[in-house]
Amino acid sequence: MAAAKKAVLGPLVGAVDQGTSSTRFLVFNSKTAELLSHHQVEIKQEFPREGWVEQDPKEILQSVYECIEKTCEKLGQLNIDISNIKAIGVSNQRETTVVWDKLTGEPLYNAVVWLDLRTQSTVENLSKRIPGNNNFVKSKTGLPLSTYFSAVKLRWLLDNVRKVQRAVEEDRALFGTIDSWLIWSLTGGANGGVHCTDVTNASRTMLFNIHSLEWDKELCEFFEIPMKILPNVRSSSEIYGLMCLGDQSAALVGQMCFQDGQAKNTYGTGCFLLCNTGRKCVFSEHGLLTTVAYKLGRDKPVYYALEGSVAIAGAVIRWLRDNLGIIQTSEEIEKLAKEVGTSYGCYFVPAFSGLYAPYWEPSARGIICGLTQFTNKCHIAFAALEAVCFQTREILDAMNRDCGIPLSHLQVDGGMTNNKILMQLQADILYIPVVKPSMPETTALGAAMAAGAAEGVGVWSLEPEDLSAVTMERFEPQINAEESEIRYSTWKKAVMKSVGWVTTQSSESGDPSIFCSLPLGFFIVSSMVMLIGARYISGQLLFKLDNFIS
């Protein structure tokens, strides 16, 4: 019998989307942006002490291999030839920090996740060294000094982990966020792996000057970080084996927000609202971050963004599932909320890691208030969804004040946008329309677009006239403006109740009063340019990097 004929679809582009909760591999048609197949694996989080959050870098890497292997199997079942995959982009957690041995390829400690709070005393000690009238850290990086960013996590590892200290002394250590760890591992590891990152990931370390687009000697000296362990910084779209793009920046590309003033909100473990400010580096006066949006080519200009970060969005659903057992699966939250259609005066402030934008208040902790004997798990579920929307409203208000021109609608993406109750609540609370694409995986799509558009790959055009039209679903506000304002003002009252809960900071000793203060993020590595000739060896998918360009 003749073998089944493989479907010919033209150039395909893959995207690894490595988030805080899970890893996915997705494959897109570069001509239509159609998602052809994908696979997802959940990632464990470890909590060795109160406020500490870690993950196993080797588990993260293995999950990438598994997702790629399973997706390629699914493509084969669809008679799609995987040799048509011309480039791969990678999306990853932005500030999560890894240090590994370049000779053995072994991590020297677990990955310290962006949500981790152990570095609060490090932050306090460093803050005392910044002159009150010259915050050179924020002026160079666009970021407030906080537990959120990589530099303080790396400083903690250098101060507290002897294996890391020894490896640095012996010139064996490499540092990177998850994008760098994956790129290095996937391009050869100890046998010549490429140690690099892109400008968007670098801009979240607190060691990178967002004006000169280089590692900053003064910042490295301030944090006492040896520059020799840092990855090489590239643009977000060029061939050098693998190129990277922070995940929220990838979502901005995936939503096609290429114009000054266009914005998107991504609902994942946390919530990230980014507004493209063009080639202008705009500094916020209302608690937002200034960050690099993208640089789509070695010789292309850099574009900046204002970002508002909410630490706990989808994570609150996972907390209801894993910690309280109110739901068995994340999808059940919509069913519970729909049963009651109201929180019945219950308000939930999920400040598990303090409050991020626009407050940057480390002393806050999570509260549920307004409880009565009538309150049940359905009301708490509804209040949890409302909390995500209220936090987004606070960020949007700050962004509108900074930009001066209020957004007329909000573009949204991410897994949580499949929840129609959440999307309607968001429109009601913002009191503007919420618009979501029919295919919500725009973070992975953005990584694929940047990868496919890289010079030397050229299978994906980013010219406006060539971009595929995307089907959108629109949610209009269904309550009156007065009710929206009343609910929002009550929420802000609840927020004030959550502030000042922690009065003692000694996170590095593992004290339960630890706190974390800053936005979260993921990242995108955009364009690991390799032609994939896949074969199976010992049950694991390996890549033949014949066309790998270093």
Coordinates of C-alpha atoms in Angstrom, one line a residue:
M1 CA 0.0 0.0 0.0
A2 CA 1.3 3.5 -0.9
A3 CA 2.2 5.7 2.0
A4 CA -0.3 8.5 2.8
K5 CA 0.6 11.7 1.1
K6 CA 1.8 14.4 3.3
A7 CA -0.3 17.6 3.3
V8 CA 1.6 20.6 1.8
L9 CA 1.0 23.8 3.7
G10 CA 4.0 25.9 2.9
P11 CA 6.3 27.3 5.5
L12 CA 5.4 26.6 9.1
V13 CA 6.8 28.3 12.2
G14 CA 6.8 26.8 15.7
A15 CA 6.8 28.5 19.1
V16 CA 7.8 27.3 22.5
D17 CA 5.7 29.1 25.1
Q18 CA 7.3 28.4 28.5
G19 CA 5.2 30.0 31.2
T20 CA 5.1 29.9 35.0
S21 CA 2.4 27.2 35.1
S22 CA 3.0 25.2 31.9
T23 CA 5.0 24.7 28.8
R24 CA 3.5 24.5 25.3
F25 CA 4.7 24.0 21.8
L26 CA 2.5 25.4 19.0
V27 CA 2.9 25.3 15.2
F28 CA 1.4 28.0 12.9
N29 CA 0.9 28.4 9.2
S30 CA 3.1 31.4 8.4
K31 CA 0.8 32.6 5.6
T32 CA -2.5 32.5 7.5
A33 CA -1.4 32.5 11.1
E34 CA -3.6 29.4 11.6
L35 CA -2.7 27.3 14.7
L36 CA -2.2 23.8 13.3
S37 CA -1.3 21.8 16.4
H38 CA 0.0 22.1 19.9
H39 CA 0.8 20.2 23.1
Q40 CA 0.9 21.4 26.8
V41 CA 2.6 20.1 29.9
E42 CA 2.0 21.5 33.4
I43 CA 5.1 22.6 35.4
K44 CA 5.6 22.0 39.1
Q45 CA 6.3 24.9 41.5
E46 CA 8.2 24.3 44.7
F47 CA 7.7 26.3 47.9
P48 CA 10.7 25.4 50.1
R49 CA 9.8 28.2 52.6
E50 CA 7.1 30.7 53.0
G51 CA 7.3 33.2 50.2
W52 CA 10.0 31.2 48.2
V53 CA 9.0 30.0 44.7
E54 CA 11.3 27.7 42.8
Q55 CA 11.2 25.4 39.7
D56 CA 13.6 22.7 38.4
P57 CA 15.4 24.0 35.3
K58 CA 15.9 20.5 34.0
E59 CA 12.2 19.8 34.3
I60 CA 11.4 22.9 32.4
L61 CA 13.9 21.8 29.6
Q62 CA 12.4 18.3 29.5
S63 CA 8.9 19.7 29.2
V64 CA 10.0 21.6 26.1
Y65 CA 11.4 18.4 24.5
E66 CA 8.1 16.6 25.4
C67 CA 5.9 19.3 24.0
I68 CA 7.9 19.4 20.7
E69 CA 7.8 15.7 20.4
K70 CA 4.1 15.3 21.1
T71 CA 3.2 18.2 18.7
C72 CA 5.3 16.7 15.9
E73 CA 3.5 13.4 16.5
K74 CA 0.1 15.1 16.2
L75 CA 1.3 16.9 13.0
G76 CA 2.3 13.5 11.6
Q77 CA -1.2 12.2 12.3
L78 CA -2.6 15.1 10.3
N79 CA -0.3 14.2 7.4
I80 CA 1.6 17.5 7.9
D81 CA 5.3 17.2 7.1
I82 CA 7.3 18.6 10.0
S83 CA 10.3 19.4 7.7
N84 CA 8.2 22.4 6.7
I85 CA 8.9 24.0 10.1
K86 CA 11.4 26.7 9.1
A87 CA 12.0 28.4 12.5
I88 CA 11.1 28.2 16.1
G89 CA 10.4 31.0 18.6
V90 CA 10.5 30.6 22.3
S91 CA 8.4 32.4 24.9
N92 CA 9.5 32.3 28.5
Q93 CA 9.2 33.7 32.0
R94 CA 11.1 36.9 32.0
E95 CA 12.6 37.5 35.4
T96 CA 12.9 33.9 36.6
T97 CA 16.6 33.4 37.3
V98 CA 18.9 30.4 36.5
V99 CA 22.6 29.9 37.1
W100 CA 24.3 26.8 35.6
D101 CA 27.7 25.2 35.0
K102 CA 28.9 25.7 31.4
L103 CA 31.2 22.7 31.5
T104 CA 28.6 20.1 32.7
G105 CA 25.3 21.8 31.7
E106 CA 23.9 21.2 35.2
P107 CA 21.9 23.9 37.0
L108 CA 23.7 25.1 40.2
Y109 CA 20.4 25.8 42.0
N110 CA 16.7 25.7 41.3
A111 CA 15.3 28.5 39.1
V112 CA 14.2 31.3 41.4
V113 CA 10.8 32.3 40.0
W114 CA 9.8 36.0 39.4
L115 CA 7.2 35.7 42.2
D116 CA 9.7 34.8 44.8
L117 CA 9.9 37.0 47.9
R118 CA 13.2 35.9 49.6
T119 CA 15.2 39.0 48.4
Q120 CA 13.2 41.7 50.3
S121 CA 16.0 42.4 52.7
T122 CA 18.5 42.5 49.8
V123 CA 16.2 45.1 48.2
E124 CA 16.1 47.1 51.5
N125 CA 19.9 47.0 51.9
L126 CA 20.5 48.1 48.2
S127 CA 17.9 50.9 48.5
K128 CA 20.0 52.5 51.3
R129 CA 22.8 52.9 48.8
I130 CA 20.8 54.8 46.2
P131 CA 21.1 58.6 46.6
G132 CA 17.7 60.1 47.3
N133 CA 18.1 62.7 44.6
N134 CA 19.6 60.4 41.9
N135 CA 17.9 57.1 41.4
F136 CA 20.3 56.0 38.7
V137 CA 18.9 52.5 38.7
K138 CA 15.4 53.5 37.6
S139 CA 16.7 56.2 35.2
K140 CA 18.9 53.6 33.4
T141 CA 16.5 50.6 33.6
G142 CA 13.0 52.0 33.7
L143 CA 12.4 49.8 36.8
P144 CA 11.9 50.3 40.5
L145 CA 14.2 48.4 42.8
S146 CA 12.2 45.4 43.7
T147 CA 12.3 41.6 44.4
Y148 CA 10.6 41.1 41.0
F149 CA 13.7 41.5 38.8
S150 CA 16.6 39.2 38.1
A151 CA 19.5 41.2 39.5
V152 CA 18.4 40.9 43.2
K153 CA 17.7 37.2 42.7
L154 CA 21.2 36.7 41.2
R155 CA 22.7 38.7 44.1
W156 CA 20.9 36.4 46.6
L157 CA 22.3 33.3 44.8
L158 CA 25.8 34.7 44.9
D159 CA 25.5 35.5 48.6
N160 CA 23.9 32.3 49.7
V161 CA 24.7 29.3 47.5
R162 CA 28.3 28.0 47.8
K163 CA 28.0 26.0 44.5
V164 CA 27.2 29.2 42.6
Q165 CA 30.1 31.1 44.4
R166 CA 32.6 28.4 43.5
A167 CA 31.5 28.2 39.9
V168 CA 31.9 32.0 39.5
E169 CA 35.3 31.9 41.1
E170 CA 36.4 29.0 38.7
D171 CA 34.9 30.7 35.6
R172 CA 32.3 27.9 35.1
A173 CA 29.1 29.9 35.8
L174 CA 26.6 31.2 33.4
F175 CA 23.5 33.3 34.3
G176 CA 20.3 33.7 32.4
T177 CA 16.6 34.0 32.5
I178 CA 14.6 31.0 31.2
D179 CA 15.1 32.1 27.6
S180 CA 18.9 32.0 27.9
W181 CA 18.8 28.6 29.7
L182 CA 16.6 27.1 26.9
I183 CA 18.6 28.7 24.1
W184 CA 21.9 27.5 25.5
S185 CA 20.5 24.0 26.1
L186 CA 18.8 23.6 22.7
T187 CA 21.8 24.8 20.7
G188 CA 24.3 22.4 22.1
G189 CA 24.6 23.1 25.8
A190 CA 28.1 22.2 27.1
N191 CA 29.0 21.4 23.6
G192 CA 29.0 24.9 22.2
G193 CA 25.5 26.2 23.2
V194 CA 24.8 29.8 22.4
H195 CA 24.7 32.0 25.5
C196 CA 22.4 34.9 24.6
T197 CA 19.3 36.8 25.3
D198 CA 17.4 39.6 23.5
V199 CA 16.8 43.2 24.4
T200 CA 13.4 42.7 25.9
N201 CA 14.5 40.0 28.3
A202 CA 17.7 41.9 29.2
S203 CA 15.6 44.9 30.0
R204 CA 14.0 43.0 32.9
T205 CA 17.2 42.1 34.7
M206 CA 17.9 45.5 36.2
L207 CA 21.5 45.3 34.8
F208 CA 20.6 46.6 31.3
N209 CA 20.7 50.2 30.1
I210 CA 17.5 50.6 28.1
H211 CA 19.0 53.8 26.4
S212 CA 22.3 52.4 25.2
L213 CA 20.9 48.8 24.9
E214 CA 24.0 47.4 26.6
W215 CA 24.8 45.8 30.0
D216 CA 25.7 48.7 32.2
K217 CA 29.0 48.6 34.1
E218 CA 27.8 51.0 36.8
L219 CA 24.7 48.8 37.5
C220 CA 26.7 45.6 37.5
E221 CA 29.1 47.2 40.0
F222 CA 26.2 48.4 42.2
F223 CA 24.7 44.9 42.3
E224 CA 28.2 43.4 42.4
I225 CA 27.4 41.1 39.5
P226 CA 30.4 39.9 37.4
M227 CA 29.7 40.8 33.8
K228 CA 31.5 37.7 32.5
I229 CA 28.5 35.5 33.5
L230 CA 25.9 37.6 31.5
P231 CA 24.6 36.4 28.2
N232 CA 25.3 38.3 24.9
V233 CA 22.4 40.7 24.0
R234 CA 20.8 40.5 20.5
S235 CA 17.8 42.1 18.8
S236 CA 14.5 40.3 18.9
S237 CA 14.6 39.1 15.3
E238 CA 17.8 37.9 13.8
I239 CA 19.5 34.6 13.0
Y240 CA 22.1 33.4 15.5
G241 CA 20.8 30.0 16.4
L242 CA 18.0 31.2 18.6
M243 CA 16.7 34.6 19.2
C244 CA 14.5 35.7 22.0
L245 CA 11.7 38.1 22.8
G246 CA 10.1 38.6 26.2
D247 CA 6.7 36.9 26.3
Q248 CA 4.7 40.1 27.0
S249 CA 6.5 41.8 24.2
A250 CA 5.6 38.8 22.0
A251 CA 2.0 39.2 22.9
L252 CA 2.3 42.9 21.8
V253 CA 3.6 41.7 18.4
G254 CA 1.0 38.9 18.2
Q255 CA -1.8 41.5 18.8
M256 CA -0.1 43.5 16.0
C257 CA 0.2 46.6 18.3
F258 CA 2.9 48.2 16.1
Q259 CA 1.6 51.7 16.4
D260 CA 2.3 54.3 19.1
G261 CA -0.7 54.2 21.6
Q262 CA -1.8 50.6 20.8
A263 CA -2.2 48.4 23.9
K264 CA -2.9 44.8 24.9
N265 CA -3.6 42.9 28.2
T266 CA -2.5 39.3 28.6
Y267 CA -4.2 37.1 31.2
G268 CA -1.9 34.4 32.4
T269 CA -0.4 33.5 35.8
G270 CA -0.3 37.3 36.2
C271 CA -1.8 40.1 34.2
F272 CA 0.3 42.3 31.9
L273 CA -1.0 45.5 30.2
L274 CA 1.5 46.9 27.7
C275 CA 1.1 50.1 25.7
N276 CA 3.4 50.8 22.7
T277 CA 5.0 54.2 23.2
G278 CA 6.9 54.0 19.9
R279 CA 10.6 55.0 19.8
K280 CA 10.1 57.2 22.8
C281 CA 11.2 56.0 26.2
V282 CA 8.3 57.3 28.4
F283 CA 8.7 57.3 32.2
S284 CA 5.6 56.8 34.2
E285 CA 4.4 59.1 37.0
H286 CA 1.7 56.7 38.1
G287 CA 3.5 53.4 39.0
L288 CA 4.0 51.8 35.7
L289 CA 7.3 50.3 34.3
T290 CA 9.2 51.5 31.3
T291 CA 10.4 48.6 29.2
V292 CA 11.7 47.5 25.8
A293 CA 8.8 46.4 23.6
Y294 CA 10.8 44.9 20.7
K295 CA 13.6 45.3 18.2
L296 CA 12.7 43.3 15.2
G297 CA 16.1 43.1 13.5
R298 CA 19.8 43.9 14.2
D299 CA 19.6 47.1 12.2
K300 CA 16.0 48.0 13.1
P301 CA 15.0 50.6 15.7
V302 CA 14.1 49.7 19.2
Y303 CA 10.5 50.3 20.4
Y304 CA 9.5 51.0 24.0
A305 CA 6.4 50.3 26.1
L306 CA 4.7 51.3 29.3
E307 CA 3.8 48.2 31.3
G308 CA 1.5 47.6 34.2
S309 CA 2.0 44.2 35.9
V310 CA -0.4 42.3 38.2
A311 CA 1.3 39.5 40.1
I312 CA -1.8 37.3 40.7
A313 CA -4.4 36.7 37.9
G314 CA -4.7 33.1 36.7
A315 CA -2.7 32.2 39.8
V316 CA -5.7 32.9 42.0
I317 CA -7.7 30.3 40.1
R318 CA -4.9 27.8 40.7
W319 CA -4.9 28.8 44.4
L320 CA -8.6 28.1 44.7
R321 CA -8.0 24.7 43.1
D322 CA -4.8 23.6 44.8
N323 CA -5.0 25.3 48.2
L324 CA -8.7 25.5 49.0
G325 CA -10.1 22.7 46.8
I326 CA -13.1 24.9 45.9
I327 CA -12.7 23.6 42.3
Q328 CA -11.2 20.5 40.8
T329 CA -10.2 22.0 37.5
S330 CA -9.5 25.6 36.5
E331 CA -12.4 25.6 34.0
E332 CA -14.9 25.0 36.8
I333 CA -14.5 28.6 38.0
E334 CA -16.7 29.9 35.2
K335 CA -19.5 27.5 36.1
L336 CA -19.5 28.5 39.8
A337 CA -19.4 32.2 39.0
K338 CA -22.3 31.8 36.5
E339 CA -24.5 30.1 39.1
V340 CA -24.7 33.3 41.2
G341 CA -23.9 36.0 38.8
T342 CA -22.6 38.3 41.6
S343 CA -20.1 38.3 44.5
Y344 CA -22.9 39.4 46.8
G345 CA -20.7 42.1 48.3
C346 CA -17.7 39.8 48.7
Y347 CA -14.3 41.3 47.6
F348 CA -11.1 39.4 47.1
V349 CA -7.7 41.1 47.0
P350 CA -5.1 38.4 46.0
A351 CA -2.1 40.3 47.2
F352 CA -0.2 37.0 47.9
S353 CA 3.1 38.7 46.9
G354 CA 2.3 42.2 48.0
L355 CA 0.7 44.7 45.5
Y356 CA 2.4 45.3 42.2
A357 CA 1.5 48.2 39.8
P358 CA 0.4 50.8 40.4
Y359 CA 1.1 50.5 44.2
W360 CA 4.4 48.6 44.6
E361 CA 3.4 48.0 48.1
P362 CA 5.3 45.0 49.7
S363 CA 3.4 45.2 53.0
A364 CA 0.1 44.1 51.5
R365 CA -1.3 40.6 51.8
G366 CA -4.3 38.8 50.4
I367 CA -7.7 39.3 52.0
I368 CA -11.3 38.2 51.3
C369 CA -13.8 40.7 52.9
G370 CA -17.5 41.5 52.9
L371 CA -18.3 38.0 54.0
T372 CA -21.7 37.1 55.5
Q373 CA -23.4 33.8 56.5
F374 CA -24.9 33.8 53.0
T375 CA -21.5 33.8 51.2
N376 CA -20.6 30.5 49.6
K377 CA -17.9 29.2 47.3
C378 CA -19.7 30.5 44.2
H379 CA -19.5 34.1 45.5
I380 CA -15.8 33.6 46.3
A381 CA -15.3 32.3 42.8
F382 CA -17.1 35.3 41.3
A383 CA -15.0 37.6 43.5
A384 CA -11.8 36.0 42.3
L385 CA -12.7 36.7 38.7
E386 CA -13.7 40.3 39.6
A387 CA -10.3 40.7 41.3
V388 CA -8.5 40.1 38.0
C389 CA -10.7 42.8 36.4
F390 CA -10.4 45.4 39.1
Q391 CA -6.6 45.0 39.1
T392 CA -6.6 45.6 35.3
R393 CA -8.8 48.7 35.8
E394 CA -6.2 50.1 38.2
I395 CA -3.4 49.6 35.6
L396 CA -5.5 51.0 32.8
D397 CA -6.4 54.1 34.8
A398 CA -2.7 54.7 35.5
M399 CA -1.8 54.2 31.8
N400 CA -4.5 56.6 30.7
R401 CA -3.1 59.2 33.0
D402 CA 0.4 58.7 31.7
C403 CA -0.5 58.7 28.0
G404 CA -3.2 61.4 28.3
I405 CA -5.4 59.7 25.7
P406 CA -7.8 57.1 27.3
L407 CA -8.1 53.8 25.5
S408 CA -11.4 53.4 23.6
H409 CA -11.2 49.6 23.9
L410 CA -9.0 46.9 25.4
Q411 CA -7.3 44.2 23.3
V412 CA -6.9 41.0 25.3
D413 CA -5.3 37.6 25.0
G414 CA -4.1 34.6 27.1
G415 CA -5.7 31.4 28.3
M416 CA -8.1 33.1 30.8
T417 CA -9.8 35.0 28.0
N418 CA -11.7 31.8 27.1
N419 CA -13.7 32.5 30.3
K420 CA -16.7 34.5 28.9
I421 CA -17.8 35.5 32.4
L422 CA -14.4 37.1 33.0
M423 CA -14.4 38.9 29.7
Q424 CA -17.9 40.4 30.3
L425 CA -16.9 41.4 33.9
Q426 CA -13.8 43.1 32.4
A427 CA -15.9 45.1 30.0
D428 CA -18.3 46.1 32.8
I429 CA -15.6 47.1 35.2
L430 CA -13.6 49.1 32.6
Y431 CA -16.8 50.4 31.1
I432 CA -15.2 50.1 27.6
P433 CA -15.4 47.3 25.1
V434 CA -13.1 44.3 25.5
V435 CA -11.9 42.7 22.2
K436 CA -10.4 39.3 22.0
P437 CA -9.1 37.4 19.0
S438 CA -10.7 34.0 18.2
M439 CA -7.3 32.4 18.6
P440 CA -6.1 33.7 22.1
E441 CA -2.6 32.3 21.9
T442 CA -1.1 35.6 20.8
T443 CA 2.0 35.3 22.9
A444 CA 3.1 32.1 21.0
L445 CA 1.9 33.7 17.8
G446 CA 4.1 36.8 18.4
A447 CA 7.1 34.6 19.0
A448 CA 6.4 32.7 15.8
M449 CA 5.9 36.0 13.8
A450 CA 9.2 37.4 15.1
A451 CA 11.0 34.1 14.3
G452 CA 9.5 33.7 10.8
A453 CA 10.2 37.4 10.0
A454 CA 13.9 37.2 10.9
E455 CA 16.4 38.2 8.2
G456 CA 17.5 35.1 6.5
V457 CA 14.3 33.2 7.3
G458 CA 11.8 35.5 5.7
V459 CA 8.7 33.3 5.8
W460 CA 6.5 35.7 7.7
S461 CA 5.8 39.3 6.6
L462 CA 5.1 41.9 9.2
E463 CA 4.0 44.5 6.7
P464 CA 0.5 45.8 7.6
E465 CA -0.9 44.9 4.2
D466 CA 0.4 41.3 4.5
L467 CA -0.9 40.5 8.0
S468 CA -3.8 38.1 8.2
A469 CA -7.1 39.5 9.3
V470 CA -8.0 38.1 12.7
T471 CA -11.6 37.3 13.7
M472 CA -12.4 39.2 16.9
E473 CA -15.0 38.7 19.6
R474 CA -16.3 41.9 21.3
F475 CA -17.7 42.3 24.8
E476 CA -19.7 45.5 25.4
P477 CA -20.4 46.9 29.0
Q478 CA -23.8 45.7 30.2
I479 CA -24.1 47.7 33.4
N480 CA -24.5 51.4 33.8
A481 CA -21.5 53.6 34.6
E482 CA -22.6 54.4 38.1
E483 CA -22.7 50.8 39.2
S484 CA -19.3 50.2 37.6
E485 CA -17.8 53.1 39.6
I486 CA -19.5 51.9 42.9
R487 CA -18.0 48.4 42.5
Y488 CA -14.6 49.8 41.6
S489 CA -14.5 52.2 44.6
T490 CA -15.5 49.4 47.0
W491 CA -12.7 47.3 45.6
K492 CA -10.2 50.1 46.2
K493 CA -11.5 50.3 49.8
A494 CA -10.7 46.6 50.1
V495 CA -7.2 47.2 48.7
M496 CA -6.5 49.7 51.4
K497 CA -7.5 47.1 54.0
S498 CA -4.8 44.7 52.6
V499 CA -2.0 47.3 52.9
G500 CA 0.3 47.3 56.0
W501 CA -0.3 43.7 56.9
V502 CA 3.4 42.8 57.0
T503 CA 5.4 45.0 59.3
T504 CA 8.7 43.0 59.6
Q505 CA 10.8 42.1 56.5
S506 CA 13.2 39.3 56.9
S507 CA 12.6 37.2 53.9
E508 CA 16.1 35.9 53.5
S509 CA 15.8 34.0 56.8
G510 CA 12.6 32.4 55.6
D511 CA 10.5 34.4 58.0
P512 CA 6.8 34.1 57.2
S513 CA 6.7 37.9 57.0
I514 CA 8.5 37.8 53.6
F515 CA 7.2 39.9 50.9
C516 CA 7.7 40.4 47.2
S517 CA 7.1 43.6 45.4
L518 CA 6.9 43.7 41.7
P519 CA 5.3 42.8 38.5
L520 CA 5.8 39.5 36.9
G521 CA 6.4 38.5 33.5
F522 CA 7.2 35.8 31.0
F523 CA 9.2 35.9 27.9
I524 CA 9.5 35.0 24.5
V525 CA 12.5 33.7 22.7
S526 CA 11.7 34.5 19.2
S527 CA 13.4 32.6 16.5
M528 CA 15.5 29.7 17.1
V529 CA 16.3 29.5 13.5
M530 CA 16.7 25.8 12.6
L531 CA 15.4 23.6 9.9
I532 CA 14.0 20.6 11.7
G533 CA 14.9 17.2 10.6
A534 CA 13.3 15.2 13.4
R535 CA 14.1 11.7 14.3
Y536 CA 13.5 9.7 17.5
I537 CA 16.4 8.3 19.5
S538 CA 15.8 6.7 22.9
G539 CA 12.2 8.0 22.8
Q540 CA 13.3 11.6 22.7
L541 CA 13.0 14.0 19.8
L542 CA 16.3 15.3 18.7
F543 CA 17.0 18.1 16.3
K544 CA 19.3 17.9 13.3
L545 CA 20.7 21.4 13.2
D546 CA 22.1 21.2 9.6
N547 CA 21.0 24.8 8.9
F548 CA 21.9 26.2 12.3
I549 CA 23.6 29.6 11.9
S550 CA 25.7 30.7 14.8

